[in-house]
N, CA and C atoms as an extended XYZ file, in Angstrom:
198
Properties=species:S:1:pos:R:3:atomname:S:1:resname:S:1:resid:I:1 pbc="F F F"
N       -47.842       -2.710      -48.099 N   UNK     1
C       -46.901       -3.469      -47.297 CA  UNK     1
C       -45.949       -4.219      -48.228 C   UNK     1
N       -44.930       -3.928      -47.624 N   UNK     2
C       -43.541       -4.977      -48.374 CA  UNK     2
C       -43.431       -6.435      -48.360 C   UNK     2
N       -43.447       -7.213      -49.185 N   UNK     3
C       -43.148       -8.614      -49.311 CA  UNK     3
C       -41.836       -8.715      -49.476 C   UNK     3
N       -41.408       -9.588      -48.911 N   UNK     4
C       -40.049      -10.186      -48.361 CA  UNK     4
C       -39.216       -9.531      -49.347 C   UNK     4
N       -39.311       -9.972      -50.817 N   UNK     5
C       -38.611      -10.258      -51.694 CA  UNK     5
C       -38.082       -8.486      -52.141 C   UNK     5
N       -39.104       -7.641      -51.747 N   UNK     6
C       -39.122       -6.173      -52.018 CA  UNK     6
C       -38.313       -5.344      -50.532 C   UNK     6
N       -38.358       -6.483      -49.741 N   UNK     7
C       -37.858       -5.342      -48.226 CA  UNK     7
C       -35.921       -5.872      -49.187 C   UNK     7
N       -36.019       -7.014      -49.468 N   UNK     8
C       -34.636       -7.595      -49.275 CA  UNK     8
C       -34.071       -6.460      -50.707 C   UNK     8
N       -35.053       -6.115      -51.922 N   UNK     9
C       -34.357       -5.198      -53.381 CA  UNK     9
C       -34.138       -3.921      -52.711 C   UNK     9
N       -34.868       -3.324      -51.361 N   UNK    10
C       -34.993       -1.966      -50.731 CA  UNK    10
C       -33.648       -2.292      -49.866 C   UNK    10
N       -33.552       -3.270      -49.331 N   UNK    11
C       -32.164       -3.204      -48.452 CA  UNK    11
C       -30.670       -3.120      -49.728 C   UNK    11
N       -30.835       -3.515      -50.384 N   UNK    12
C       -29.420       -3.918      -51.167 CA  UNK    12
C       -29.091       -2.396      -52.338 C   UNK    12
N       -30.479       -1.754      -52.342 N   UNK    13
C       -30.048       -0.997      -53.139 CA  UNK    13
C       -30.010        0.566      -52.070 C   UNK    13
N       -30.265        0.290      -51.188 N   UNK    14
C       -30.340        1.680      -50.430 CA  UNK    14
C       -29.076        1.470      -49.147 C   UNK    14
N       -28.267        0.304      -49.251 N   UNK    15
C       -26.710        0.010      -48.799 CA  UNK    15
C       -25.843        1.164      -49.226 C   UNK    15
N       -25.271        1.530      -48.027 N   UNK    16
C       -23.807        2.956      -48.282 CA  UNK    16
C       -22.385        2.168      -47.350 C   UNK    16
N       -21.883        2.403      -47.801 N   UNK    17
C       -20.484        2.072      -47.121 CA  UNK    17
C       -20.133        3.357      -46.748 C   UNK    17
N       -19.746        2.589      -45.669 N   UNK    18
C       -19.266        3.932      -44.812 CA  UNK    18
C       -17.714        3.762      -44.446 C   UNK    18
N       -17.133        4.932      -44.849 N   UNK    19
C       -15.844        4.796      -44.599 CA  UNK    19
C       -15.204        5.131      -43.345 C   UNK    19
N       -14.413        4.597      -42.914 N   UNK    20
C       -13.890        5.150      -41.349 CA  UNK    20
C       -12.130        4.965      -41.461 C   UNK    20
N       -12.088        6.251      -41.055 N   UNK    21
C       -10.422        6.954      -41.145 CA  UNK    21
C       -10.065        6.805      -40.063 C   UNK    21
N        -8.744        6.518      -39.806 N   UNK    22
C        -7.792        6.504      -38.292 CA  UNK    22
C        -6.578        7.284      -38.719 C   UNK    22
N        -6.312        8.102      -37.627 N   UNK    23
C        -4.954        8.279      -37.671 CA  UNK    23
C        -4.072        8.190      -37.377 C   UNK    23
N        -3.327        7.512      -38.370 N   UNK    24
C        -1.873        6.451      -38.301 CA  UNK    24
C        -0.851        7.039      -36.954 C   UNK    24
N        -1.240        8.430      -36.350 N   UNK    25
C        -0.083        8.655      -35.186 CA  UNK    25
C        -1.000        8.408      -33.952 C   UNK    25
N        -2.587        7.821      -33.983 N   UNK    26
C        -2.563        7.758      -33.209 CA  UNK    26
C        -3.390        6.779      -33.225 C   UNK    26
N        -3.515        5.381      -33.182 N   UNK    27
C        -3.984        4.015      -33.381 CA  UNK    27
C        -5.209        3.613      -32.011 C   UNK    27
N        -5.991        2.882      -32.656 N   UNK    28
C        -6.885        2.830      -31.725 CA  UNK    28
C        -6.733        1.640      -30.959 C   UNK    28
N        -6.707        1.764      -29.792 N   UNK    29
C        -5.806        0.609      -28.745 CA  UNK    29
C        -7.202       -0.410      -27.986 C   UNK    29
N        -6.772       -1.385      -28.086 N   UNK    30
C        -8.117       -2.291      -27.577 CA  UNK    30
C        -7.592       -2.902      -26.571 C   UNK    30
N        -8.659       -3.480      -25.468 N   UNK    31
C        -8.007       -4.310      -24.265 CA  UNK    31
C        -7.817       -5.626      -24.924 C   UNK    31
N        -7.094       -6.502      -24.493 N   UNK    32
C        -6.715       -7.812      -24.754 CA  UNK    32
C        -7.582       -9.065      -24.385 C   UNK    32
N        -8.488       -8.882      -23.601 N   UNK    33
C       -10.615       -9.125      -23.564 CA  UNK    33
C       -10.521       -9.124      -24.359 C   UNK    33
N       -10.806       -7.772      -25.007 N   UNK    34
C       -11.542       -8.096      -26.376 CA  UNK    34
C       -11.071       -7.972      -27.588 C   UNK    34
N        -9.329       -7.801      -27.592 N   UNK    35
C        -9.095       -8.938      -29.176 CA  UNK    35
C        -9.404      -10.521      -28.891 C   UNK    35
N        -9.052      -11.216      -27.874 N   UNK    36
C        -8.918      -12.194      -27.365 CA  UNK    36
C       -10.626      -12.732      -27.892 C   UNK    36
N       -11.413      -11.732      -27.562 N   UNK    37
C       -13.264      -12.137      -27.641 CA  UNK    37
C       -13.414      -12.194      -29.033 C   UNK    37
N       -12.863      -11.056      -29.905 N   UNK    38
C       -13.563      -10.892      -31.085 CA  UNK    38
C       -12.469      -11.389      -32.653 C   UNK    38
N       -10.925      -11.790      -32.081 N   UNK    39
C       -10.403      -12.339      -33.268 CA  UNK    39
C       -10.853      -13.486      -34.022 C   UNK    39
N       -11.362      -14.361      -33.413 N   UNK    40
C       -12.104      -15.806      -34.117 CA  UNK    40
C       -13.049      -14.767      -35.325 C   UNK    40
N       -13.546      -13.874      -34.610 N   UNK    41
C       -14.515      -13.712      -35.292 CA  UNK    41
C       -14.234      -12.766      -36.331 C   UNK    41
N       -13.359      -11.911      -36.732 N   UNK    42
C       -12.306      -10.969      -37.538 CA  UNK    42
C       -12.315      -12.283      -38.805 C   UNK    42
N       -11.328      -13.034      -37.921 N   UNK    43
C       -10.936      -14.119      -38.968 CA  UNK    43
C       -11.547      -14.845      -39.614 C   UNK    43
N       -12.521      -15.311      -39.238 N   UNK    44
C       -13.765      -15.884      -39.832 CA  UNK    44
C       -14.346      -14.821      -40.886 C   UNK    44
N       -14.919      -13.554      -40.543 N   UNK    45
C       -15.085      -13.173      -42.063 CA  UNK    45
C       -14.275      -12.751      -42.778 C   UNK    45
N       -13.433      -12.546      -42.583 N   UNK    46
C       -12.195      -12.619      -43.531 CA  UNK    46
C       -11.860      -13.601      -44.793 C   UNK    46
N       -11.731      -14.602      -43.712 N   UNK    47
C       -12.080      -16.047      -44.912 CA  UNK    47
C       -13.478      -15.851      -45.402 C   UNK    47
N       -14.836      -15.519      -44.925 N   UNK    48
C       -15.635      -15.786      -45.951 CA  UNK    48
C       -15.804      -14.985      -46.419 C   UNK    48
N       -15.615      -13.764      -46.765 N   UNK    49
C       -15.359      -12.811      -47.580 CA  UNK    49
C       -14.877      -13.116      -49.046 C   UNK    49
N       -13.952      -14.026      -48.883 N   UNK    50
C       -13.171      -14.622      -50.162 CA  UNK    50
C       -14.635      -15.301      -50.774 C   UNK    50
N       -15.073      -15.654      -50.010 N   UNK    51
C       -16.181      -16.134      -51.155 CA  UNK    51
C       -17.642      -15.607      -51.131 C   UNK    51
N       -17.134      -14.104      -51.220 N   UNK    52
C       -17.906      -13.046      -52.045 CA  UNK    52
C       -18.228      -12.932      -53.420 C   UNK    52
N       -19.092      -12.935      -53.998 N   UNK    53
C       -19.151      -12.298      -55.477 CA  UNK    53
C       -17.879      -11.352      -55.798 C   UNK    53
N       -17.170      -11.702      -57.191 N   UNK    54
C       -16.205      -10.558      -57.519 CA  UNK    54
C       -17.010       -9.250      -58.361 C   UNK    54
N       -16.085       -8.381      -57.909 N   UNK    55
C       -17.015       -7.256      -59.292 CA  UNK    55
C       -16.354       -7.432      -60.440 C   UNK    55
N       -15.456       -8.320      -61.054 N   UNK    56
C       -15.085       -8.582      -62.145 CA  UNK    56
C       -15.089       -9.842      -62.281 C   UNK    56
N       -14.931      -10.314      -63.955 N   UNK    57
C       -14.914      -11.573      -64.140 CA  UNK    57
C       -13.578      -11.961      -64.162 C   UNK    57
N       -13.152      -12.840      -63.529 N   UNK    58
C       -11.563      -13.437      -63.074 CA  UNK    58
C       -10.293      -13.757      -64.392 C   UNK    58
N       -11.700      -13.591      -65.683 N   UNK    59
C       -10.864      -13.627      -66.675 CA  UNK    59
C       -10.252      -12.186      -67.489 C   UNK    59
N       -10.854      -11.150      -66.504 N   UNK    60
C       -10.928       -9.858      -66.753 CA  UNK    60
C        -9.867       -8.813      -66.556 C   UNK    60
N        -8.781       -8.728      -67.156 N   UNK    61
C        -7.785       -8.147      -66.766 CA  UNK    61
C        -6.784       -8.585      -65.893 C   UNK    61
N        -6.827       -9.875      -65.532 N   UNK    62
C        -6.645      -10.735      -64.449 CA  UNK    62
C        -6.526      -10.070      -63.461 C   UNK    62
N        -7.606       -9.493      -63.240 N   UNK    63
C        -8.288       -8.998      -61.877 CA  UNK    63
C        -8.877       -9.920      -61.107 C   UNK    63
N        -8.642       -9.896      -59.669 N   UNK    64
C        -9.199      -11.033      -59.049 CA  UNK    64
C        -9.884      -10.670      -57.422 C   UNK    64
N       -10.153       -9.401      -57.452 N   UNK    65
C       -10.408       -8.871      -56.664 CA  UNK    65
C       -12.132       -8.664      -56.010 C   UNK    65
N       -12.742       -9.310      -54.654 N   UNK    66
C       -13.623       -9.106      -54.456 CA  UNK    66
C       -14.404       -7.673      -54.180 C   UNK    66
């Protein structure tokens, strides 16, 4: 059995990003519910995103990118 500390090294290293494509002629249209429901919440991680770990050091090419 997994202890905490081993479920949390099994989650972070077995993470995939998944990419998702749209196409630009034909945009995916939402009701106004639910931008209205879910922009607070867009925006919110947005901002905390910024205070993500960078993959570079800020003194690094002056790269500043999370």
């Amino acid at each position: 059995m997994e202890n905490d500390w081993q479920v949390l090294r099994r989650i972070i290293r077995e993470r995939k990003t998944e990419k998702v494509f749209v196409d630009p002629e034909r945009p995916l249209a939402f009701s106004t519910e639910l931008l209205n429901k879910f922009e607070p919440l867009v925006w919110q991680s947005l901002i905390d995103a910024g205070w993500a770990p960078f993959h570079y050091d800020r003194k690094h090419a002056n790269l500043a990118e999370p």
